[in-house]
Coordinates of C-alpha atoms in Angstrom, one line a residue:
M1 CA -257.3 -47.7 -79.2
S2 CA -257.0 -45.4 -82.3
Q3 CA -259.5 -45.8 -85.4
Q4 CA -258.7 -45.1 -88.9
T5 CA -261.2 -43.3 -91.0
N6 CA -261.7 -43.4 -94.8
A7 CA -263.4 -40.1 -95.1
T8 CA -263.6 -38.7 -98.6
P9 CA -261.6 -35.6 -99.3
A10 CA -263.4 -32.3 -99.5
V11 CA -264.2 -30.9 -102.8
T12 CA -262.0 -27.7 -103.3
G13 CA -263.0 -24.6 -105.1
D14 CA -266.5 -23.2 -105.8
R15 CA -269.8 -24.8 -104.9
V16 CA -270.7 -28.1 -106.1
T17 CA -274.2 -27.5 -107.9
R18 CA -277.0 -29.9 -108.5
K19 CA -276.1 -30.1 -112.0
V20 CA -272.6 -31.2 -111.3
R21 CA -273.6 -33.8 -108.9
R22 CA -276.0 -35.1 -111.4
L23 CA -273.2 -35.3 -114.0
A24 CA -271.0 -36.8 -111.5
A25 CA -273.4 -39.6 -110.8
E26 CA -273.9 -40.2 -114.5
F27 CA -270.3 -40.6 -115.2
P28 CA -268.8 -42.9 -112.5
E29 CA -265.9 -43.5 -115.1
L30 CA -264.4 -40.3 -114.1
G31 CA -264.4 -41.0 -110.3
R32 CA -265.0 -38.6 -107.7
V33 CA -265.4 -34.8 -107.9
R34 CA -262.1 -33.1 -106.6
H35 CA -262.3 -29.5 -107.5
V36 CA -264.8 -27.3 -109.0
E37 CA -263.7 -24.1 -110.8
A38 CA -266.3 -21.6 -111.9
N39 CA -266.5 -18.3 -113.7
P40 CA -269.1 -16.2 -112.1
P41 CA -269.5 -12.6 -113.1
S42 CA -266.9 -10.4 -111.7
P43 CA -267.4 -7.4 -109.4
K44 CA -266.8 -5.1 -112.2
A45 CA -269.4 -7.0 -114.4
W46 CA -272.0 -6.5 -111.9
A47 CA -271.0 -2.8 -111.5
V48 CA -271.3 -2.2 -115.2
T49 CA -274.7 -4.1 -115.2
L50 CA -276.1 -2.0 -112.4
G51 CA -274.9 1.2 -113.9
F52 CA -276.6 0.3 -117.2
V53 CA -279.7 -0.7 -115.4
A54 CA -279.6 2.9 -113.3
F55 CA -278.9 4.8 -116.7
C56 CA -282.2 3.0 -118.2
V57 CA -284.3 3.8 -115.5
I58 CA -283.1 7.4 -115.0
G59 CA -283.6 7.8 -118.7
A60 CA -287.1 6.6 -118.5
A61 CA -287.8 9.0 -115.8
I62 CA -286.5 12.2 -117.5
G63 CA -288.5 10.9 -120.7
N64 CA -292.1 10.4 -120.6
A65 CA -292.3 7.8 -117.8
T66 CA -293.3 9.0 -114.4
V67 CA -290.9 8.5 -111.6
A68 CA -293.2 5.7 -110.1
G69 CA -293.3 4.0 -113.6
A70 CA -289.4 4.2 -114.1
L71 CA -289.0 2.7 -110.5
G72 CA -291.4 -0.1 -111.5
M73 CA -289.1 -1.1 -114.3
L74 CA -286.1 -1.4 -112.0
P75 CA -286.8 -4.9 -110.8
I76 CA -287.8 -6.0 -114.7
W77 CA -284.3 -4.5 -115.8
L78 CA -282.5 -6.1 -112.9
A79 CA -284.1 -9.6 -113.4
I80 CA -283.3 -9.6 -117.3
C81 CA -279.7 -8.4 -116.8
G82 CA -279.0 -10.5 -113.8
G83 CA -280.5 -13.5 -115.6
I84 CA -278.1 -12.8 -118.7
L85 CA -275.0 -12.5 -116.4
W86 CA -275.9 -15.8 -114.6
Y87 CA -276.4 -17.8 -117.7
Y88 CA -273.1 -16.7 -119.3
G89 CA -271.5 -17.3 -115.9
G90 CA -272.4 -20.7 -116.0
E91 CA -269.0 -21.9 -117.4
K92 CA -267.0 -24.4 -115.1
V93 CA -264.1 -26.9 -115.1
V94 CA -264.8 -29.7 -112.8
V95 CA -261.9 -31.8 -112.1
F96 CA -262.3 -35.6 -111.4
D97 CA -260.0 -38.5 -110.5
R98 CA -259.7 -39.3 -114.2
G99 CA -260.8 -36.4 -116.1
L100 CA -262.7 -33.0 -116.6
L101 CA -265.9 -31.7 -117.3
I102 CA -265.4 -28.3 -119.2
G103 CA -267.8 -26.0 -120.5
S104 CA -271.2 -24.5 -119.7
F105 CA -273.4 -25.9 -116.8
A106 CA -276.3 -23.5 -117.6
P107 CA -279.8 -24.9 -118.2
F108 CA -280.2 -26.7 -121.5
L109 CA -276.6 -27.0 -122.1
R110 CA -273.9 -29.7 -121.3
P111 CA -270.1 -29.5 -120.8
H112 CA -267.7 -31.7 -122.7
V113 CA -265.6 -34.6 -121.1
V114 CA -262.0 -34.6 -121.3
P115 CA -260.5 -37.9 -119.9
F116 CA -257.0 -37.5 -118.7
A117 CA -256.1 -40.6 -120.8
Q118 CA -256.5 -38.4 -123.7
F119 CA -254.8 -35.3 -122.2
A120 CA -251.5 -33.8 -122.7
V121 CA -250.3 -33.6 -119.0
G122 CA -247.2 -31.6 -119.9
S123 CA -249.3 -28.9 -121.8
I124 CA -250.8 -27.1 -118.8
T125 CA -250.2 -23.3 -119.1
A126 CA -251.6 -20.3 -117.3
V127 CA -251.9 -17.0 -119.4
R128 CA -253.4 -13.7 -119.6
P129 CA -255.2 -12.6 -121.5
A130 CA -256.6 -16.1 -122.5
W131 CA -258.3 -14.9 -125.7
K132 CA -255.2 -14.2 -127.5
L133 CA -254.1 -17.8 -127.6
A134 CA -256.0 -18.5 -130.8
A135 CA -254.1 -15.8 -132.7
M136 CA -250.8 -16.9 -131.1
L137 CA -251.1 -20.4 -132.0
T138 CA -253.1 -20.5 -135.3
P139 CA -249.8 -21.1 -137.5
R140 CA -249.5 -24.4 -135.6
T141 CA -253.3 -25.4 -135.3
S142 CA -256.6 -24.2 -136.1
L143 CA -258.3 -26.1 -133.6
F144 CA -259.3 -24.1 -130.5
T145 CA -262.1 -24.2 -127.9
G146 CA -262.3 -21.4 -125.5
R147 CA -264.5 -21.2 -122.6
N148 CA -264.6 -17.4 -122.0
T149 CA -266.6 -14.3 -121.1
I150 CA -266.1 -10.7 -121.5
W151 CA -265.2 -10.3 -117.9
A152 CA -262.5 -12.9 -118.0
F153 CA -258.8 -12.4 -118.7
N154 CA -256.9 -15.0 -116.9
G155 CA -256.7 -18.5 -118.1
V156 CA -255.7 -22.1 -118.0
A157 CA -254.9 -23.8 -121.2
F158 CA -253.9 -27.2 -122.3
V159 CA -254.0 -29.7 -125.1
A160 CA -256.3 -32.7 -125.4
V161 CA -258.5 -34.6 -127.9
F162 CA -261.8 -33.3 -128.6
G163 CA -264.0 -34.6 -125.9
P164 CA -267.6 -35.6 -126.4
V165 CA -270.5 -33.8 -125.1
A166 CA -271.4 -35.2 -121.5
R167 CA -274.0 -37.5 -122.7
R168 CA -274.1 -41.2 -121.7
K169 CA -274.7 -42.3 -125.3
Y170 CA -270.8 -41.4 -126.0
V171 CA -269.5 -44.0 -123.5
D172 CA -269.1 -47.4 -124.9
A173 CA -269.6 -50.7 -123.0
A174 CA -265.8 -50.5 -122.1
G175 CA -266.2 -47.3 -120.3
T176 CA -264.5 -45.3 -122.8
F177 CA -265.5 -41.9 -123.9
S178 CA -265.7 -41.8 -127.8
G179 CA -264.9 -38.8 -129.6
H180 CA -267.7 -36.9 -131.2
G181 CA -267.4 -34.2 -133.9
A182 CA -263.6 -34.9 -134.6
R183 CA -261.3 -37.7 -134.9
P184 CA -260.1 -39.1 -131.5
S185 CA -256.5 -38.4 -132.2
T186 CA -257.2 -34.8 -133.2
A187 CA -255.3 -32.6 -130.7
I188 CA -257.4 -29.3 -129.6
V189 CA -256.1 -26.4 -127.7
W190 CA -258.7 -25.8 -124.7
W191 CA -258.7 -22.9 -122.4
F192 CA -260.8 -21.9 -119.6
A193 CA -260.9 -18.1 -118.6
T194 CA -261.8 -16.6 -115.4
W195 CA -261.4 -13.2 -113.7
R196 CA -259.8 -14.8 -110.8
Q197 CA -256.1 -16.1 -110.4
P198 CA -255.8 -19.5 -111.9
D199 CA -253.6 -20.9 -109.2
R200 CA -256.3 -23.2 -107.3
L201 CA -257.4 -24.6 -110.9
V202 CA -253.6 -25.6 -111.8
K203 CA -252.9 -27.1 -108.4
A204 CA -256.0 -29.2 -108.6
L205 CA -255.1 -30.5 -111.9
E206 CA -251.5 -31.2 -110.7
A207 CA -253.0 -33.1 -107.5
A208 CA -255.3 -35.2 -109.8
L209 CA -252.6 -36.2 -112.2
V210 CA -250.0 -37.0 -109.6
D211 CA -252.5 -39.4 -108.0
L212 CA -252.9 -41.1 -111.2
G213 CA -249.2 -41.7 -111.3
H214 CA -248.2 -38.9 -113.8
P215 CA -244.7 -37.5 -113.2
V216 CA -245.8 -34.1 -112.7
V217 CA -245.0 -33.2 -109.0
G218 CA -244.1 -29.5 -108.8
L219 CA -246.0 -28.9 -111.9
S220 CA -247.7 -25.6 -110.5
H221 CA -244.3 -24.0 -109.8
H222 CA -243.5 -24.4 -113.4
V223 CA -246.9 -23.0 -114.6
L224 CA -247.4 -20.3 -112.1
P225 CA -247.4 -17.3 -111.9
L226 CA -249.3 -16.8 -115.2
V227 CA -247.7 -15.6 -118.3
R228 CA -248.6 -12.3 -119.9
I229 CA -248.9 -13.1 -123.6
S230 CA -248.8 -11.1 -126.6
G231 CA -250.7 -12.9 -129.1
K232 CA -248.0 -12.7 -131.6
P233 CA -247.2 -16.1 -133.2
A234 CA -243.5 -15.2 -133.1
D235 CA -243.6 -15.2 -129.4
A236 CA -245.4 -18.6 -128.9
A237 CA -242.3 -20.7 -128.4
T238 CA -241.0 -18.6 -125.6
Q239 CA -244.3 -17.3 -124.0
V240 CA -246.3 -20.7 -124.1
P241 CA -243.6 -23.5 -124.8
R242 CA -245.7 -26.2 -123.2
L243 CA -248.5 -25.8 -125.5
V244 CA -246.2 -25.5 -128.4
A245 CA -244.5 -28.9 -127.4
A246 CA -247.7 -30.6 -126.9
L247 CA -249.0 -29.4 -130.5
E248 CA -245.7 -30.9 -132.0
Q249 CA -246.4 -34.3 -130.5
S250 CA -249.2 -36.7 -131.6
F251 CA -251.3 -38.6 -129.2

């Protein structure tokens, strides 16, 4: 006799950190964690950092410091530079059943909450380089929030309302996330940049939205592969039409 199991599907993407688990428990309204997309330092970022540390140590050895003294500085420089990279690499998008946590998960910082109920589901776009979106869309909106680092060029962008910081005080008695810092109807262009390909994040967003009943089956086939953008406003309608269409509509 066969038995049916109701095992919870595995979380895809990157590691579910302790802070992700804690925030997930703090906001049960979002449902379960489905996918974690992190933006750790790229191999090139680590290589540049190690090169900088080596330059500083060699420079100290050539200068007044002894070789032993210069080598003694090595772990200090590695700890400082590694800590800076780790802190800036704390940016994540966590996909839940009913929304996102997007922003920095570094110590003393909290991400923003973006419920799918306040999300333009048809606006999802994958671009490179993500940081050019602001210049490209400025004639249409001046409201942007980009989660970016110097080593990240690929990005996933979407239009949603300005979500509150992930604090319990911004959830009302009905379980609704209240806007904080902008009117709830204000549309913001969000983007999350990473040095990796955005395929798995786009597919995770599609799966979550389909499970909620949104008619976006096959969305990833329209969004991927990513589009290389010029950053020129004149090219916005042809290169990022999904974002343009979402900005022209009101929530």
